[in-house]
Coordinates of C-alpha atoms and ligand atoms in Angstrom, one line a residue:
M1 CA -37.1 20.5 -5.3
R2 CA -34.2 18.9 -7.2
I3 CA -33.4 15.3 -6.6
K4 CA -29.8 14.5 -5.8
T5 CA -27.9 12.4 -8.3
K6 CA -25.6 9.6 -7.1
N7 CA -22.5 11.8 -7.3
E8 CA -23.9 14.5 -5.2
T9 CA -24.4 12.4 -2.1
T10 CA -21.4 13.1 0.1
N11 CA -19.7 11.8 3.2
N12 CA -16.9 13.9 4.8
N13 CA -15.8 11.2 7.3
P14 CA -12.1 10.3 6.9
I15 CA -10.6 7.4 5.0
G16 CA -8.5 5.3 7.4
I17 CA -5.1 4.0 6.1
F18 CA -2.7 1.8 7.9
D19 CA 0.7 0.1 7.4
S20 CA 3.5 -1.4 9.4
G21 CA 5.4 1.8 9.3
F22 CA 6.3 4.3 6.7
G23 CA 5.7 2.4 3.4
G24 CA 1.9 3.0 3.4
L25 CA 2.7 6.7 3.0
T26 CA 3.4 6.0 -0.7
V27 CA -0.3 4.8 -0.9
M28 CA -1.6 7.7 1.2
S29 CA 0.3 10.1 -1.1
A30 CA -1.3 8.5 -4.2
I31 CA -4.8 8.7 -2.5
N32 CA -4.2 12.4 -1.6
E33 CA -3.3 13.2 -5.2
T34 CA -6.2 11.2 -6.7
L35 CA -8.8 12.3 -4.2
P36 CA -7.7 15.8 -3.0
L37 CA -10.9 16.5 -1.1
E38 CA -10.8 13.4 1.1
N39 CA -9.8 13.6 4.8
L40 CA -7.2 11.0 5.6
I41 CA -6.0 9.4 8.8
Y42 CA -2.9 7.3 8.7
F43 CA -1.6 4.8 11.3
G44 CA 2.0 3.5 11.0
D45 CA 2.6 0.6 13.3
T46 CA 6.2 1.6 14.0
A47 CA 6.4 -0.4 17.2
H48 CA 6.0 -3.6 15.3
V49 CA 7.6 -2.9 11.9
P50 CA 8.6 -4.9 9.9
Y51 CA 5.5 -7.1 9.1
G52 CA 7.3 -8.7 6.2
S53 CA 9.1 -11.3 8.3
K54 CA 6.2 -11.9 10.8
S55 CA 3.7 -14.7 11.0
K56 CA 0.1 -14.4 9.7
N57 CA -1.5 -14.6 13.1
I58 CA 0.5 -11.8 14.6
V59 CA -0.1 -9.5 11.6
I60 CA -3.8 -10.3 11.9
R61 CA -3.7 -9.4 15.6
Y62 CA -2.0 -6.0 15.0
S63 CA -4.3 -5.3 12.1
K64 CA -7.4 -5.9 14.3
E65 CA -6.1 -3.5 16.9
I66 CA -5.2 -0.8 14.4
T67 CA -8.6 -1.0 12.6
A68 CA -10.4 -0.7 16.0
F69 CA -8.4 2.5 16.6
L70 CA -9.3 3.9 13.1
I71 CA -13.0 3.1 13.6
K72 CA -13.1 5.4 16.6
Y73 CA -12.6 8.2 14.1
K74 CA -15.7 7.1 12.2
V75 CA -13.7 6.2 9.1
K76 CA -15.9 5.5 6.1
L77 CA -13.4 3.2 4.4
I78 CA -10.3 1.4 5.5
V79 CA -7.2 0.9 3.3
V80 CA -4.7 -1.8 4.2
A81 CA -1.8 0.1 2.7
C82 CA 0.7 -2.7 3.3
N83 CA 1.2 -5.7 1.0
T84 CA 2.0 -8.1 3.9
A85 CA -1.0 -7.1 5.9
S86 CA -3.2 -7.2 2.7
A87 CA -1.9 -10.8 2.1
F88 CA -2.4 -11.9 5.7
A89 CA -5.2 -9.9 7.3
L90 CA -7.5 -8.5 4.5
P91 CA -9.8 -11.6 4.3
F92 CA -10.4 -11.5 8.1
L93 CA -10.9 -7.7 8.1
K94 CA -13.4 -7.8 5.2
K95 CA -15.4 -10.5 7.0
T96 CA -15.5 -8.7 10.3
L97 CA -15.7 -5.0 9.6
K98 CA -18.9 -3.2 8.4
M99 CA -17.3 -0.6 6.2
P100 CA -15.5 -1.2 2.9
V101 CA -11.9 -2.5 3.3
L102 CA -9.5 -2.4 0.4
G103 CA -6.0 -3.8 0.2
V104 CA -3.2 -3.2 -2.3
I105 CA -2.8 -6.7 -3.9
K106 CA -6.0 -6.8 -6.0
P107 CA -5.6 -3.4 -7.6
G108 CA -1.9 -4.1 -8.3
S109 CA -2.7 -7.5 -9.8
K110 CA -5.4 -6.0 -12.1
A111 CA -3.0 -3.3 -13.3
A112 CA -0.3 -6.0 -14.0
V113 CA -2.6 -8.2 -16.0
F114 CA -3.8 -5.1 -18.0
A115 CA -0.2 -4.1 -18.7
S116 CA 1.3 -7.5 -19.6
R117 CA 1.4 -8.5 -23.2
N118 CA 3.3 -11.8 -23.0
K119 CA 1.5 -12.8 -19.7
K120 CA 4.8 -13.3 -17.9
I121 CA 4.6 -11.2 -14.7
G122 CA 7.2 -10.8 -12.0
V123 CA 6.3 -9.9 -8.5
I124 CA 8.8 -8.7 -5.8
G125 CA 7.8 -8.3 -2.2
T126 CA 8.5 -9.2 1.4
E127 CA 8.9 -12.8 2.5
G128 CA 5.4 -12.8 4.0
T129 CA 3.8 -11.4 0.8
I130 CA 5.7 -13.8 -1.5
N131 CA 5.2 -16.9 0.6
S132 CA 1.4 -16.2 0.9
R133 CA 1.3 -16.4 -3.0
S134 CA -1.5 -13.8 -2.8
Y135 CA -0.4 -12.0 -6.0
L136 CA -0.1 -15.3 -7.8
R137 CA -3.7 -16.2 -6.9
E138 CA -5.1 -12.7 -7.6
I139 CA -3.5 -12.5 -11.0
N140 CA -4.6 -15.9 -12.0
K141 CA -8.2 -15.1 -10.9
I142 CA -8.2 -12.4 -13.6
S143 CA -6.3 -14.1 -16.3
R144 CA -4.1 -17.1 -16.8
C145 CA -0.5 -15.8 -16.5
R146 CA 2.9 -17.1 -15.6
V147 CA 3.8 -15.4 -12.3
Y148 CA 7.4 -15.4 -11.1
Q149 CA 7.9 -14.3 -7.5
Q150 CA 10.9 -13.1 -5.7
A151 CA 11.2 -12.2 -2.0
C152 CA 13.5 -9.2 -1.5
P153 CA 14.1 -9.0 2.3
L154 CA 17.1 -6.7 2.0
L155 CA 15.3 -3.9 0.2
V156 CA 13.1 -2.5 3.0
P157 CA 16.1 -1.9 5.4
L158 CA 18.2 -0.4 2.5
I159 CA 15.4 2.1 1.7
E160 CA 14.8 3.0 5.3
E161 CA 18.5 3.7 5.6
G162 CA 18.1 6.2 2.8
L163 CA 20.4 4.1 0.4
N164 CA 18.0 4.4 -2.5
D165 CA 20.7 5.6 -4.9
D166 CA 23.5 3.7 -3.4
K167 CA 25.7 1.2 -5.3
I168 CA 25.0 -1.4 -2.7
T169 CA 21.2 -1.2 -3.5
D170 CA 22.0 -1.5 -7.2
I171 CA 23.9 -4.7 -6.6
V172 CA 21.2 -6.2 -4.4
V173 CA 18.4 -5.2 -6.9
K174 CA 20.4 -6.8 -9.8
K175 CA 20.8 -10.1 -7.8
Y176 CA 17.0 -10.2 -6.9
L177 CA 15.9 -9.4 -10.4
E178 CA 18.2 -11.8 -12.3
P179 CA 15.9 -14.9 -12.0
L180 CA 12.8 -12.9 -13.0
L181 CA 14.5 -11.3 -16.1
D182 CA 15.8 -14.8 -17.1
K183 CA 12.1 -15.8 -17.4
R184 CA 11.5 -12.8 -19.8
I185 CA 8.9 -11.1 -17.8
D186 CA 7.4 -7.9 -19.4
T187 CA 5.8 -6.6 -16.3
L188 CA 7.1 -6.3 -12.7
V189 CA 4.8 -5.7 -9.8
L190 CA 6.3 -3.6 -6.9
G191 CA 4.6 -5.8 -4.3
C192 CA 5.8 -3.8 -1.3
T193 CA 4.9 -0.3 -0.3
H194 CA 8.6 0.8 0.0
Y195 CA 9.6 -0.1 -3.6
P196 CA 8.2 3.0 -5.4
L197 CA 11.2 4.8 -3.8
L198 CA 13.4 2.5 -5.9
K199 CA 11.6 3.0 -9.2
H200 CA 14.7 4.6 -10.9
I201 CA 17.0 1.8 -9.9
L202 CA 14.5 -0.9 -10.7
K203 CA 13.8 0.7 -14.1
K204 CA 17.5 0.9 -14.8
N205 CA 17.9 -2.9 -14.1
V206 CA 14.8 -4.2 -15.9
G207 CA 15.2 -2.0 -19.0
E208 CA 12.7 0.1 -21.0
K209 CA 10.6 -2.9 -22.2
V210 CA 9.5 -4.1 -18.7
V211 CA 6.5 -2.2 -17.2
L212 CA 6.7 -1.4 -13.5
I213 CA 3.4 -1.6 -11.6
D214 CA 3.1 0.7 -8.6
S215 CA 0.2 -0.7 -6.5
A216 CA -0.2 2.7 -4.8
K217 CA -1.6 4.4 -7.8
A218 CA -3.7 1.4 -8.8
T219 CA -5.1 1.3 -5.2
A220 CA -6.0 5.0 -5.2
Y221 CA -8.1 4.5 -8.5
E222 CA -9.8 1.5 -6.9
I223 CA -10.7 3.6 -3.8
R224 CA -12.1 6.3 -6.1
N225 CA -14.3 3.7 -7.8
T226 CA -15.5 2.3 -4.4
L227 CA -16.4 5.9 -3.2
Y228 CA -18.2 6.5 -6.4
K229 CA -20.2 3.3 -6.3
R230 CA -21.2 3.8 -2.6
C231 CA -21.8 7.6 -2.9
L232 CA -19.1 8.3 -0.3
F233 CA -17.1 11.1 -1.9
A234 CA -16.3 14.1 0.4
N235 CA -17.3 17.5 -0.8
S236 CA -15.3 20.7 -1.0
R237 CA -17.1 22.3 1.9
S238 CA -15.4 20.1 4.5
K239 CA -12.2 21.5 6.0
K240 CA -9.6 19.0 4.7
F241 CA -7.3 17.3 7.1
L242 CA -4.5 14.8 7.1
R243 CA -3.6 13.1 10.4
F244 CA -0.8 10.8 11.3
Y245 CA -0.6 8.4 14.2
V246 CA 2.2 5.9 15.1
S247 CA 2.8 3.2 17.8
D248 CA 6.4 4.3 18.4
N249 CA 9.0 7.0 17.6
P250 CA 7.0 9.9 16.2
D251 CA 10.1 12.0 15.5
K252 CA 11.7 9.3 13.3
F253 CA 8.4 9.0 11.5
K254 CA 8.4 12.7 10.7
T255 CA 11.9 12.5 9.2
I256 CA 11.7 9.2 7.3
G257 CA 8.0 9.5 6.6
S258 CA 8.4 12.8 4.8
R259 CA 10.5 11.0 2.1
F260 CA 7.8 8.4 1.6
F261 CA 5.0 10.9 1.6
S262 CA 6.9 13.4 -0.7
K263 CA 5.8 16.2 1.6
K264 CA 6.8 17.4 5.0
I265 CA 5.0 15.6 7.8
L266 CA 4.8 18.0 10.8
N267 CA 2.4 16.5 13.3
V268 CA 2.5 12.9 14.4
K269 CA 0.9 11.5 17.5
K270 CA 2.0 8.4 19.4
I271 CA -0.7 5.9 20.4
E272 CA -0.1 3.1 23.0
M273 CA -1.0 -0.3 21.6
A274 CA -2.2 -3.1 23.8
C275 CA -0.5 -5.9 21.9
Ligands
LIG1 N1 4.7 -2.3 4.3 C1 5.3 -3.6 4.1 C2 4.7 -4.2 2.8 O1 4.3 -3.6 1.9 C3 6.8 -3.6 4.0 C4 7.5 -3.3 5.3 C5 7.4 -4.4 6.3 O2 7.9 -5.5 6.1 O3 6.6 -4.1 7.3 O4 4.7 -5.5 2.7

């Protein structure tokens, strides 16, 4: 009889992913590309979006209810695919849940430190993420860097309105980035799940020399490492599925969500939330 090596142990239970709405689909898309055999369940809290301007306690309350929902599907790992929820609720979820729980802030911070040469890093995100100073703390846990933060509350609505390529978005982006560029950052962390959709406009404004860090990809690599270490990879024999749940407006989710996921989303189920 042949003894199984670490990589041969498998677990076909799904990975649970959640966000305040559509943004986490950029993370789900990166996970799906990096780990094509994994079954994925996504929950978008469209009844409560945006989280970026809400208080810590309320975001923790929503996150608790969503993770309880995901656990019913026997998820093997939970991804907090929202920067604001990672900033506010991740420590609580890590303490209270039995399975591994990963957020997007640590992987993004690691990637930023790795990319920066002059150790001057800019971070853009929602008010909640920026005020929590979570990126600043994570980055400085890894290496001493100068971290310059900028809340960009207008970007989420502009992206959701589909104005990614609009002149108005270009003007707003310029205004937000000016103070960071004045500090001569060489790395910019996209600390909000929506911002990968603005990569081209951001790149145009920061110039070739500034590296953009997309937390979605960094998070997908971190998940791959965790699955490897814990022998939790799915195998090719399971019938792959991607499922989508929301707390409100499934039709809107299909339309807007497909832009974030870069693939058509066909089936979305609405779930009643208690809070
Ligand atoms: N998903 C949120 C984040 O990454 C942005 C949208 C919101 O404010 O809920 O912070």
